[in-house]
Short mmCIF file of C-alpha atoms and ligand atoms in Angstrom, two decimals:
data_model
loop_
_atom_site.label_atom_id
_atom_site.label_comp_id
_atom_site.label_asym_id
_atom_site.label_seq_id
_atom_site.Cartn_x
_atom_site.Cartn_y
_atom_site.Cartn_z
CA UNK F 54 20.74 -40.00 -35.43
CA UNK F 55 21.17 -39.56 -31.96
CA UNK F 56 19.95 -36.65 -29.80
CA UNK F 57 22.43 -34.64 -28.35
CA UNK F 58 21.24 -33.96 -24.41
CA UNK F 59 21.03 -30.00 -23.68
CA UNK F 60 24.01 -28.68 -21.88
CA UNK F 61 23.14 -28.57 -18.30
CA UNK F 62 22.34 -24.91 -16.93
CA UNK F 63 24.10 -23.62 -13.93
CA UNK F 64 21.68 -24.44 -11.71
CA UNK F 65 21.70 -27.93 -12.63
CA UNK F 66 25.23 -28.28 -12.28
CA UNK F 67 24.47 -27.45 -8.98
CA UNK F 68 21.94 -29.12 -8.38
CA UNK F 69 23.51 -32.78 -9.46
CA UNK F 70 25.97 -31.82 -6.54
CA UNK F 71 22.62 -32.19 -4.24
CA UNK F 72 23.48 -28.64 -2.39
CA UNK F 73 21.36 -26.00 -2.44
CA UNK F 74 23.91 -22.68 -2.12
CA UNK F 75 23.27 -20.39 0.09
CA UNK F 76 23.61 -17.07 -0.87
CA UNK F 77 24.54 -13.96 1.05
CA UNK F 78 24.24 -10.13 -0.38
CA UNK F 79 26.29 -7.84 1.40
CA UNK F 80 27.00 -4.37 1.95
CA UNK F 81 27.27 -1.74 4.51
CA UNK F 82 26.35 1.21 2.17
CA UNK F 83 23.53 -0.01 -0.54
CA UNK F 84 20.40 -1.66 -0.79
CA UNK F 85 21.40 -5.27 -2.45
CA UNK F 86 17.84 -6.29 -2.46
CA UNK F 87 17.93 -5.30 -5.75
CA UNK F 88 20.16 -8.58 -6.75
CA UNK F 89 17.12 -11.00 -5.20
CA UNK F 90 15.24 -11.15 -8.26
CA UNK F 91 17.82 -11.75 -11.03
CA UNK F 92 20.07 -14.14 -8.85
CA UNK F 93 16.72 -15.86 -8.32
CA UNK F 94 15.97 -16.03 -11.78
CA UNK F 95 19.39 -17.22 -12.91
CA UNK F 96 19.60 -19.76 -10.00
CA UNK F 97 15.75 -20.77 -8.96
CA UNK F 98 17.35 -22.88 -5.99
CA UNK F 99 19.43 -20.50 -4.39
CA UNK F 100 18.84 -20.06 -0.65
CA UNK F 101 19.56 -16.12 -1.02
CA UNK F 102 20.12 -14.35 2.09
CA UNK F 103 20.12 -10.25 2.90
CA UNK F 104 22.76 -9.12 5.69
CA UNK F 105 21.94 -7.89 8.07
CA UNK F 106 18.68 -8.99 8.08
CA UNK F 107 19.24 -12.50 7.64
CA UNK F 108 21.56 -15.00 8.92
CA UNK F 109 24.37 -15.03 6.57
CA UNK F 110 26.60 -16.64 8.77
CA UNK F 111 26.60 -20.09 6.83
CA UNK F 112 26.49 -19.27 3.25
CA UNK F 113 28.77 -20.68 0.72
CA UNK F 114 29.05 -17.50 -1.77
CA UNK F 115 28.85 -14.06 -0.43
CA UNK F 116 28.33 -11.03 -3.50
CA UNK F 117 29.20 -8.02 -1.82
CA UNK F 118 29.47 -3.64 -2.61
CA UNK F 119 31.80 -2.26 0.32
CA UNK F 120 31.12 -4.91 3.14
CA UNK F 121 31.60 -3.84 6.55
CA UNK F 122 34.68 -5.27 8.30
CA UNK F 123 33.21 -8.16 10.57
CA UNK F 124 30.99 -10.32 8.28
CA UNK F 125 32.48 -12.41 5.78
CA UNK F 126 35.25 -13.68 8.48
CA UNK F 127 32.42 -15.44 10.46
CA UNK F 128 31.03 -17.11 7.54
CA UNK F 129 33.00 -20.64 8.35
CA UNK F 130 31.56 -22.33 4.49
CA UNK F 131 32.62 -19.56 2.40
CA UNK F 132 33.82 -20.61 -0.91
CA UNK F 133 33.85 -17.46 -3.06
CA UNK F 134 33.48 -13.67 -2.60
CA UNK F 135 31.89 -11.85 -5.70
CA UNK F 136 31.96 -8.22 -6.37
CA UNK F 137 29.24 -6.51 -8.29
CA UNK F 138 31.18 -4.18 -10.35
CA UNK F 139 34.51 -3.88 -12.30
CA UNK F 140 36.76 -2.88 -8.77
CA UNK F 141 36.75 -5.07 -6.23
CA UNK F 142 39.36 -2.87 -3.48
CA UNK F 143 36.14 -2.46 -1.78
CA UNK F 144 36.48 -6.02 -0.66
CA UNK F 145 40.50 -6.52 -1.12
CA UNK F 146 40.80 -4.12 1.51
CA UNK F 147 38.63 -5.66 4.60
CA UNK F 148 40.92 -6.61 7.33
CA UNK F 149 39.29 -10.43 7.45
CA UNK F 150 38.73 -11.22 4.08
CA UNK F 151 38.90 -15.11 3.88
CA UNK F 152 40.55 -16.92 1.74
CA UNK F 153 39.00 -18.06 -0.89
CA UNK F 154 38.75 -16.76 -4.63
CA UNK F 155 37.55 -13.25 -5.15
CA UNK F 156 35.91 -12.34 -8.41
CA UNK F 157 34.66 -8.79 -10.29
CA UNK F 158 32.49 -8.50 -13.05
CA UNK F 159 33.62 -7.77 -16.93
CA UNK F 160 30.29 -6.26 -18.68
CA UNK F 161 30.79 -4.97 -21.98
CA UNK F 162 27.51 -2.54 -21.47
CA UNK F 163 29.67 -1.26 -18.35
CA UNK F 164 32.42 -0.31 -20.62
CA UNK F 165 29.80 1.70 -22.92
CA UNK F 166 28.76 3.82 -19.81
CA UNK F 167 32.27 4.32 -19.14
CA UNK F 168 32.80 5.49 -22.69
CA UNK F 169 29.79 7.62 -22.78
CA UNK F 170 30.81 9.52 -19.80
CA UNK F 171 34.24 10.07 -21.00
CA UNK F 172 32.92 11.34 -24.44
CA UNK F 173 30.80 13.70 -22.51
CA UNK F 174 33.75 14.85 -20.25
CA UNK F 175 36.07 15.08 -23.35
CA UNK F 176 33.57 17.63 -25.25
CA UNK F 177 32.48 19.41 -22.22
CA UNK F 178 36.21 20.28 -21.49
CA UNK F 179 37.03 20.67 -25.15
CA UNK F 180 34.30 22.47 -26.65
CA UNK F 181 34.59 24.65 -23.51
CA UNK F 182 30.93 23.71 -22.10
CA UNK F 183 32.74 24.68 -18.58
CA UNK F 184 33.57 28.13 -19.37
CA UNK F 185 30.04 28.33 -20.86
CA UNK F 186 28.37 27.51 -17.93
CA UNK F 187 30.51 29.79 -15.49
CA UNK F 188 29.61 32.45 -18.28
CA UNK F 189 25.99 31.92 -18.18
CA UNK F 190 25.78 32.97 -14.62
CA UNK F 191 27.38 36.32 -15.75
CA UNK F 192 25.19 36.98 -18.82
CA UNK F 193 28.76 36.81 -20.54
CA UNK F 194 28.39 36.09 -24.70
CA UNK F 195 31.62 34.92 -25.44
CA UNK F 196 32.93 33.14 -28.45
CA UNK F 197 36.24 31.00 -28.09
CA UNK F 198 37.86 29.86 -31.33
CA UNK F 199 36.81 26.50 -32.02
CA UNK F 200 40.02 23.99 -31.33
CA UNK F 201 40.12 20.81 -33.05
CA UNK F 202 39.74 17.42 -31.46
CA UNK F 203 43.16 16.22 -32.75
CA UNK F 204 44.67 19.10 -31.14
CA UNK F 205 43.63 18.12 -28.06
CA UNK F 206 45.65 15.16 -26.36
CA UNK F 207 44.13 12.91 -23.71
CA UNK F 208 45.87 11.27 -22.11
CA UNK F 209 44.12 8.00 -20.00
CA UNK F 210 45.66 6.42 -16.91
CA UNK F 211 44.72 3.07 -16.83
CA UNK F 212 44.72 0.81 -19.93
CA UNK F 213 42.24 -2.21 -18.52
CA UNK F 214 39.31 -2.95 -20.39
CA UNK F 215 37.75 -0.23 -19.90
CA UNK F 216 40.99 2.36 -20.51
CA UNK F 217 41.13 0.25 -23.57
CA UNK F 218 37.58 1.14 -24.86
CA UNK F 219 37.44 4.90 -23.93
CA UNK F 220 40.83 5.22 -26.07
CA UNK F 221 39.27 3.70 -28.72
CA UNK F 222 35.52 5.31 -28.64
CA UNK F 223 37.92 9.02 -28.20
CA UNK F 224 39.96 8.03 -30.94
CA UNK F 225 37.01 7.57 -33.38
CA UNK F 226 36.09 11.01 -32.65
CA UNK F 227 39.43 12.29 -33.74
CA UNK F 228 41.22 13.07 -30.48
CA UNK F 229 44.68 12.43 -30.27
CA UNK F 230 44.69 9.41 -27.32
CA UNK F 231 47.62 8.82 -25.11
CA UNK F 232 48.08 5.88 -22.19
CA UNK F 233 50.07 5.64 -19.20
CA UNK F 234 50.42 2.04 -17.48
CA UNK F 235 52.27 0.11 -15.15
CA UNK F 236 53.04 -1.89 -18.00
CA UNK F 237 54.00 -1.30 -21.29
CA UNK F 238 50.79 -2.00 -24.20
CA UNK F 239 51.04 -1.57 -27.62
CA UNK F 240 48.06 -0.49 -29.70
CA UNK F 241 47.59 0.80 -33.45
CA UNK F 242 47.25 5.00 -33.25
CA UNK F 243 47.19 5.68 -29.29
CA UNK F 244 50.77 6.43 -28.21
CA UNK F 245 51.60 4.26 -24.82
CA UNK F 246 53.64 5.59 -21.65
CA UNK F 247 54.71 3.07 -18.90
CA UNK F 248 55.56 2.75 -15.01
CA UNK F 249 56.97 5.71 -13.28
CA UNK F 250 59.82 6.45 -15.36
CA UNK F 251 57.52 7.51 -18.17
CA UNK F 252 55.18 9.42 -16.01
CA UNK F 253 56.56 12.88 -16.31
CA UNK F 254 56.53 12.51 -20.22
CA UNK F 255 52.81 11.28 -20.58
CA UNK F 256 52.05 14.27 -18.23
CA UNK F 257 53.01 16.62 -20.30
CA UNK F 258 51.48 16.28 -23.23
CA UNK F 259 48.43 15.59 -21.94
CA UNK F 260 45.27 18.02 -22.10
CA UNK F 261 42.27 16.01 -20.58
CA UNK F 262 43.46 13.73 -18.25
CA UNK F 263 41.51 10.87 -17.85
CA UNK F 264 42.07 8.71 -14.05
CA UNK F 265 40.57 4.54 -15.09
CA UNK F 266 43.21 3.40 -12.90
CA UNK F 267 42.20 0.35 -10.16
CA UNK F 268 42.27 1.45 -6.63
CA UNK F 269 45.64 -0.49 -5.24
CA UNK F 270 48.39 0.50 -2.57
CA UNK F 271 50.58 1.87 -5.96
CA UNK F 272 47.62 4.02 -6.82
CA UNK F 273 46.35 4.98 -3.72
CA UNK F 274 46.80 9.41 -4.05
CA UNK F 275 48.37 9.36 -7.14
CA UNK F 276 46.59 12.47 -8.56
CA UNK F 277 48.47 14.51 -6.35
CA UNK F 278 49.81 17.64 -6.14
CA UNK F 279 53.11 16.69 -7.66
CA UNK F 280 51.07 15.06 -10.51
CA UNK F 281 48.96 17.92 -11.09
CA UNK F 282 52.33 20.20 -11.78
CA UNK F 283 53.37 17.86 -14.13
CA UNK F 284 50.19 18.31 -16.32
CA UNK F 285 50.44 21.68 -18.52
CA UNK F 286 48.78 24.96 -17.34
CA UNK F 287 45.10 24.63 -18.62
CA UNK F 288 44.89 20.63 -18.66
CA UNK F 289 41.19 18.99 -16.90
CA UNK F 290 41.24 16.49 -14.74
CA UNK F 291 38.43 13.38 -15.16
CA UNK F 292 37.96 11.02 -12.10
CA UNK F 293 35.75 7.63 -13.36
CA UNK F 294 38.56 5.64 -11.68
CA UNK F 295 38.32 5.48 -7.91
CA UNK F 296 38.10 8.22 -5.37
CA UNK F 297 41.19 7.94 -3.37
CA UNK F 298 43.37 7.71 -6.70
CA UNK F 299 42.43 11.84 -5.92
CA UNK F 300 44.01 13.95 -3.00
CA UNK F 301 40.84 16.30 -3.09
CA UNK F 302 42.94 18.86 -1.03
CA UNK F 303 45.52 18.93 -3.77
CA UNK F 304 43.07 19.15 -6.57
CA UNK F 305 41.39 22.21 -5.16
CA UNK F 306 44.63 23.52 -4.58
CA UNK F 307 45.54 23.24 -8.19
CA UNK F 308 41.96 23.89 -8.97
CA UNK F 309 42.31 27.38 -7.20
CA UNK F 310 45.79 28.53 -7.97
CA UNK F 311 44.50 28.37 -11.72
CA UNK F 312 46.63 25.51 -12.71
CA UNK F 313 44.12 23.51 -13.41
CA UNK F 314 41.57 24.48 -15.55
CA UNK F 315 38.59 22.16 -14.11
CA UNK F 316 37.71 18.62 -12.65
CA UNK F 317 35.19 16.68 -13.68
CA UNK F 318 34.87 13.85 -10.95
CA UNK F 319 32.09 10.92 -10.33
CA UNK F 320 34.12 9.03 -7.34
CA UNK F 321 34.99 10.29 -4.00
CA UNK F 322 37.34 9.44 -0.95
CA UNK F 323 33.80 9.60 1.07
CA UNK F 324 30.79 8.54 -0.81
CA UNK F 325 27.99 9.84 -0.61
CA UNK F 326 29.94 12.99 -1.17
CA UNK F 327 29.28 15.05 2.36
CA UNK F 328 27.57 18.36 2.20
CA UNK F 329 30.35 20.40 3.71
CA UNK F 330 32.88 19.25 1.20
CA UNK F 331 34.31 21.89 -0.94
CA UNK F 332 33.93 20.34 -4.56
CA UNK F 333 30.34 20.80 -4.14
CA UNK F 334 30.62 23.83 -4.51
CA UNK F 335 33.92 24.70 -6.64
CA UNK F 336 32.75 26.44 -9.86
CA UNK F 337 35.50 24.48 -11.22
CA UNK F 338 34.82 21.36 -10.47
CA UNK F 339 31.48 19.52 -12.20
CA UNK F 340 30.11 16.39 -9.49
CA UNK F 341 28.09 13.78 -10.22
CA UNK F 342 26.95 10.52 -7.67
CA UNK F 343 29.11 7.38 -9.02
CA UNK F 344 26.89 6.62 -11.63
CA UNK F 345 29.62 6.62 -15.01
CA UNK F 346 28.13 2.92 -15.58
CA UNK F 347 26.94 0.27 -13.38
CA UNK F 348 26.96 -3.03 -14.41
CA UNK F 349 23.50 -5.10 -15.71
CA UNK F 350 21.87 -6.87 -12.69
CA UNK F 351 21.46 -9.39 -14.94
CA UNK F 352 24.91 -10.06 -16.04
CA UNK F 353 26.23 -9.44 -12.42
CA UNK F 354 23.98 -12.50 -11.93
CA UNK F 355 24.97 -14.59 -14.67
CA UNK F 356 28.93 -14.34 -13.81
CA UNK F 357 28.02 -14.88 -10.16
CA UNK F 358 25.60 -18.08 -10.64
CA UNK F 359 28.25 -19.01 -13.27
CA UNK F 360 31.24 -18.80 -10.84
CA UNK F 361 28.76 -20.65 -8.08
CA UNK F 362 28.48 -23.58 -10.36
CA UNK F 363 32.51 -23.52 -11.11
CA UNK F 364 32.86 -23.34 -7.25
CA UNK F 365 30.74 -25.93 -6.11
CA UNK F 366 32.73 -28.49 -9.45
CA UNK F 367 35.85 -27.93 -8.30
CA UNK F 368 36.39 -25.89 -11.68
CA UNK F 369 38.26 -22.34 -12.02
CA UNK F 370 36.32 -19.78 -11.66
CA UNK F 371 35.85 -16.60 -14.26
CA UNK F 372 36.89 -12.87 -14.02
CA UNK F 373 39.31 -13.87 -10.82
CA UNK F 374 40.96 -11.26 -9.18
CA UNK F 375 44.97 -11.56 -8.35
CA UNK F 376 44.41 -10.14 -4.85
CA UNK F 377 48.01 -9.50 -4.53
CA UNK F 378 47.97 -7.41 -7.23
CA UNK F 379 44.40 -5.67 -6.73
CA UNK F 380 42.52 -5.90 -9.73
C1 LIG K 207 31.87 0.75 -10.16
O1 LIG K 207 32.34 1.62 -9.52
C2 LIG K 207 32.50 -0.52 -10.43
O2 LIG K 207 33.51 -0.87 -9.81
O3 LIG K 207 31.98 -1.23 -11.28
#
């Protein structure tokens, strides 16, 4: 019998190719030093390099969270720009992006911390946790009537992977799921709204609106004030999407004219979330710092060192971004 050779790892794929990759991590708002030690581990050989302390400027594979606007076009052996999360219009939208193939990363334990905050959101609009806390502050003991979760509709904007799993997860807990898409989807027990035409329809039905929608030109401010009228009197408004699919003025607007009965939001036009800005401090509105779900170092790593290896053979790369599109 003969024995069958072990599949080579990434790194040896590599590593036949006699390059050693180097490795750039890149942003202009966080710490990426935390994506040293699993890259490291996943690719031992890596050359990895931390802008702007180091010299990125001849790396072959850049991963990035909101690079500044002058790096990656200097960088003359680039052969693939990696995101670490699920968007990537952090990097579709820098003026010098080169081009080469730009990937995100698809982590099923990101989708569960999507899920979990949209349960929470769900409950805390439907089971009235919001008034509760405004009432607590006033020593107020008041009892709604309990409302049943499939009398409640919510309606999700957005049906990627993740859109897909929060209707799901919200369907299991009875609610009655809606989804409004570019495109149209078909799915057992979740009724399915698409492109502008059916816009105004979705809306309307709609109780807890949920915004999972990528950042993109055609989504850029589209929880406006025009949206926001189309929703009924009473209907929340949760944000795991992006911030600018918000116009923050408009939602306050709404907020404070009573249309609206509350916001519950975890992404911002300006993050961190200045002090002066008025959803701090809404009693409407409920703010937490981006952190729905963040994808496992140690998958980011994986898909990256994975997608290294494919770059450096020649071979497609995974999770690749349609950068006309956006997502
Ligand atoms: C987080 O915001 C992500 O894009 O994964």
């Amino acid at each position: 019998m003969t024995k069958k050779a072990p599949l080579p790892t990434a790194a040896a794929a590599v590593e036949s190719d006699s390059e050693r990759p180097v490795v750039a991590l890149i942003s202009a708002h966080i710490d990426m030093s935390f994506m040293r030690g699993p890259i490291a581990k996943a690719m031992p050989e890596a050359d990895i390099r931390l802008w702007p302390k180091d010299d990125v400027t001849q790396a072959d594979v850049a991963l990035c969270w909101r690079p500044p606007h002058d790096v990656l076009g200097e960088m003359k052996r680039l052969r693939l720009v990696h995101g670490i999360g699920a968007g990537v219009d952090n990097i579709l939208s820098l003026p010098d992006l080169p081009d080469v193939p730009v990937c995100r990363v698809v982590d099923p334990n990101h989708a569960r911390g999507i899920v979990e905050y949209a349960s929470w959101a769900t409950l805390f609009f439907h089971r009235d946790f919001d008034v509760f806390q405004r009432n607590r502050l006033k020593r107020a003991w008041v009892q709604p009537r309990q409302r049943r979760a499939a009398n409640v509709t919510v309606g999700i904007m957005g049906w990627g992977n993740l859109g897909r799993a929060v209707g799901s997860a919200l369907k299991a807990l009875g609610y009655t799921v809606r989804a409004w898409a570019r495109t149209a989807h078909e799915e057992e027990g979740i009724e399915f709204f698409a492109g502008d035409g059916e816009r105004a329809a979705f809306l309307e039905g709609t109780n807890i609106l949920i915004a999972l929608l990528p950042l993109t030109a055609g989504t850029n401010g589209i929880l406006n004030a025009d949206l926001f009228a189309g929703l009924p009197k009473g209907a929340a408004v949760v944000n795991i999407g992006r911030g600018e699919l918000v116009n923050e003025p408009d939602l306050l607007a709404s907020l404070d004219a009573g249309h609206l009965r509350g916001a519950v939001l975890d992404v911002f036009v300006q993050e961190p979330l200045p002090e002066d800005n008025p959803l701090w401090v809404n009693p409407r509105v409920f703010v937490t710092p981006h952190i729905a779900s963040m994808a496992d170092p140690d998958v980011i790593a994986s898909q990256f060192v994975e997608n290294i290896r494919r770059a450096f053979a020649g071979e497609a790369v995974i999770n690749e971004v349609d950068r006309t599109r956006g997502y």
